[in-house]
Short mmCIF file of C-alpha atoms in Angstrom, two decimals:
data_model
loop_
_atom_site.label_atom_id
_atom_site.label_comp_id
_atom_site.label_asym_id
_atom_site.label_seq_id
_atom_site.Cartn_x
_atom_site.Cartn_y
_atom_site.Cartn_z
CA MET A 22 135.24 110.43 74.56
CA ALA A 23 134.44 107.18 72.81
CA THR A 24 130.89 107.11 71.50
CA SER A 25 129.33 104.18 69.74
CA ILE A 26 127.83 104.77 66.32
CA PRO A 27 124.34 103.50 67.31
CA ARG A 28 124.22 105.87 70.31
CA LEU A 29 125.46 108.72 68.13
CA LEU A 30 122.74 108.08 65.54
CA LEU A 31 120.13 107.72 68.27
CA GLY A 32 121.25 111.05 69.71
CA PHE A 33 120.87 112.81 66.37
CA LEU A 34 117.47 111.17 65.83
CA LEU A 35 115.96 111.88 69.26
CA ALA A 36 117.58 115.02 70.69
CA PRO A 37 116.05 117.52 68.22
CA GLY A 38 112.57 115.99 68.49
CA ILE A 39 112.08 115.55 72.23
CA PRO A 40 111.74 119.30 72.96
CA VAL A 41 109.16 119.51 70.14
CA LEU A 42 107.05 116.90 71.87
CA VAL A 43 107.28 118.73 75.20
CA LEU A 44 106.40 122.08 73.58
CA TYR A 45 103.47 120.46 71.79
CA ILE A 46 102.07 119.03 75.03
CA VAL A 47 102.44 122.40 76.78
CA ASN A 48 100.91 124.28 73.83
CA LEU A 49 97.88 121.99 73.83
CA GLN A 50 97.01 123.56 77.20
CA LEU A 51 97.62 127.14 76.04
CA VAL A 52 96.47 127.48 72.44
CA PRO A 53 93.93 125.83 70.11
CA ARG A 54 94.87 122.35 68.89
CA ASN A 55 95.42 123.48 65.27
CA ASP A 56 97.89 126.13 66.39
CA ALA A 57 99.71 123.66 68.64
CA GLU A 58 99.98 121.18 65.77
CA PHE A 59 101.19 123.81 63.31
CA GLY A 60 103.82 125.02 65.80
CA ALA A 61 104.98 121.46 66.47
CA VAL A 62 105.36 120.71 62.76
CA MET A 63 107.30 123.92 62.15
CA PHE A 64 109.59 123.37 65.16
CA PHE A 65 110.07 119.73 64.11
CA LEU A 66 111.15 120.68 60.59
CA MET A 67 113.43 123.49 61.75
CA ALA A 68 114.97 121.37 64.51
CA TYR A 69 115.99 118.57 62.16
CA ILE A 70 117.20 120.94 59.45
CA ALA A 71 119.29 122.71 62.10
CA ALA A 72 120.63 119.37 63.34
CA LEU A 73 121.78 118.51 59.82
CA LEU A 74 123.20 121.90 58.87
CA VAL A 75 124.68 123.04 62.19
CA GLY A 76 124.38 120.20 64.72
CA ILE A 77 126.59 117.71 62.93
CA PRO A 78 129.42 120.25 62.47
CA ALA A 79 128.97 121.31 66.12
CA TYR A 80 129.36 117.68 67.22
CA CYS A 81 132.48 117.33 65.06
CA LEU A 82 133.89 120.45 66.71
CA ALA A 83 133.07 119.07 70.17
CA TRP A 84 134.72 115.77 69.27
CA ARG A 85 137.82 117.52 67.93
CA LEU A 86 138.07 119.74 71.03
CA ARG A 87 137.41 116.69 73.24
CA VAL A 88 134.40 118.30 74.93
CA SER A 89 132.83 115.75 77.23
CA ALA A 90 130.83 117.79 79.75
CA LEU A 91 127.09 118.39 79.68
CA ARG A 92 127.72 122.12 80.04
CA GLY A 93 129.92 122.10 76.91
CA TYR A 94 127.29 120.36 74.81
CA ALA A 95 124.57 122.71 76.05
CA LEU A 96 126.75 125.72 75.24
CA LEU A 97 127.66 124.39 71.79
CA GLY A 98 123.97 123.67 71.23
CA ALA A 99 123.06 127.24 72.12
CA LEU A 100 125.73 128.57 69.76
CA ALA A 101 124.51 126.23 67.02
CA GLY A 102 120.97 127.55 67.55
CA LEU A 103 122.18 131.12 67.18
CA VAL A 104 124.13 130.23 64.04
CA PHE A 105 121.06 128.52 62.54
CA HIS A 106 118.91 131.52 63.47
CA ALA A 107 121.41 133.80 61.72
CA ILE A 108 121.35 131.54 58.64
CA ILE A 109 117.54 131.75 58.53
CA LEU A 110 117.60 135.51 59.09
CA ILE A 111 120.13 136.08 56.32
CA SER A 112 118.29 133.70 53.97
CA PHE A 113 115.03 135.60 54.30
CA ALA A 114 116.49 139.09 54.45
CA PRO A 115 115.88 141.13 51.34
CA PRO A 116 118.84 142.29 49.28
CA PHE A 117 120.12 145.40 50.95
CA SER A 118 119.27 148.69 49.31
CA LEU A 119 118.30 152.04 50.71
CA ALA A 120 114.69 151.44 49.70
CA GLN A 121 114.58 148.22 51.75
CA ALA A 122 116.66 149.38 54.72
CA GLU A 123 113.56 149.93 56.86
CA ARG A 124 112.29 146.39 56.22
CA LEU A 125 115.71 144.93 57.04
CA LEU A 126 115.86 146.97 60.24
CA LEU A 127 112.41 145.72 61.30
CA LEU A 128 113.41 142.14 60.53
CA THR A 129 116.53 142.31 62.68
CA ASN A 130 114.77 144.19 65.50
CA ASN A 131 112.05 141.55 65.72
CA SER A 132 114.49 138.65 65.63
CA GLY A 133 115.74 139.02 69.21
CA THR A 134 113.04 136.78 70.66
CA GLY A 135 113.63 134.27 67.89
CA ALA A 136 117.34 134.20 68.70
CA ILE A 137 116.61 133.55 72.39
CA VAL A 138 114.17 130.77 71.53
CA ALA A 139 116.62 129.21 69.05
CA ALA A 140 119.49 129.32 71.55
CA ALA A 141 117.40 127.89 74.40
CA TYR A 142 115.88 125.15 72.24
CA ALA A 143 119.26 124.15 70.83
CA ALA A 144 120.86 124.20 74.30
CA VAL A 145 118.23 121.73 75.52
CA SER A 146 118.76 119.60 72.41
CA GLY A 147 122.53 119.68 72.94
CA ALA A 148 122.09 118.57 76.55
CA LEU A 149 119.74 115.78 75.48
CA PHE A 150 122.23 114.72 72.82
CA TRP A 151 124.91 114.50 75.51
CA VAL A 152 122.65 112.33 77.70
CA ILE A 153 121.81 110.00 74.82
CA ALA A 154 125.10 109.78 72.94
CA VAL A 155 128.02 111.02 75.01
CA TRP A 156 127.36 110.56 78.73
CA PRO A 157 130.71 109.26 80.03
CA GLY A 158 129.10 106.98 82.61
CA ARG A 159 127.51 104.82 79.92
CA THR A 160 128.95 101.68 78.47
CA GLY A 161 129.18 101.13 74.73
CA LYS A 162 125.86 99.28 74.75
CA LEU A 163 122.45 100.82 74.12
#
């Protein structure tokens, strides 16, 4: 699984952002423009933060385990999305006490949809990363 450095960098630069662009275009048809723009900016920021915090270690794990299949990168992407979602959830959870137990319970109950979205988004990003940076049929050239 030899990957050139330029393709690897291009993968980390493009893979998190391409789904944002697609979601933005779809949202322009469904919601007001301001809402679509706000959602795109938020997804963009979260996607690149996730790529830095979780995506790079996930790639290192894939490299170490010699994962070379699209399915493996999509699965690792989905797991990375769930890990990042858990990091966000834990970061914003209040300190646990009996007085705040109800708020913590509501936060975790409402996070199921967020976990699904994070896993799906990261699986698509992982698959795109594989196409850009890893695809075994490619030569070392861009």
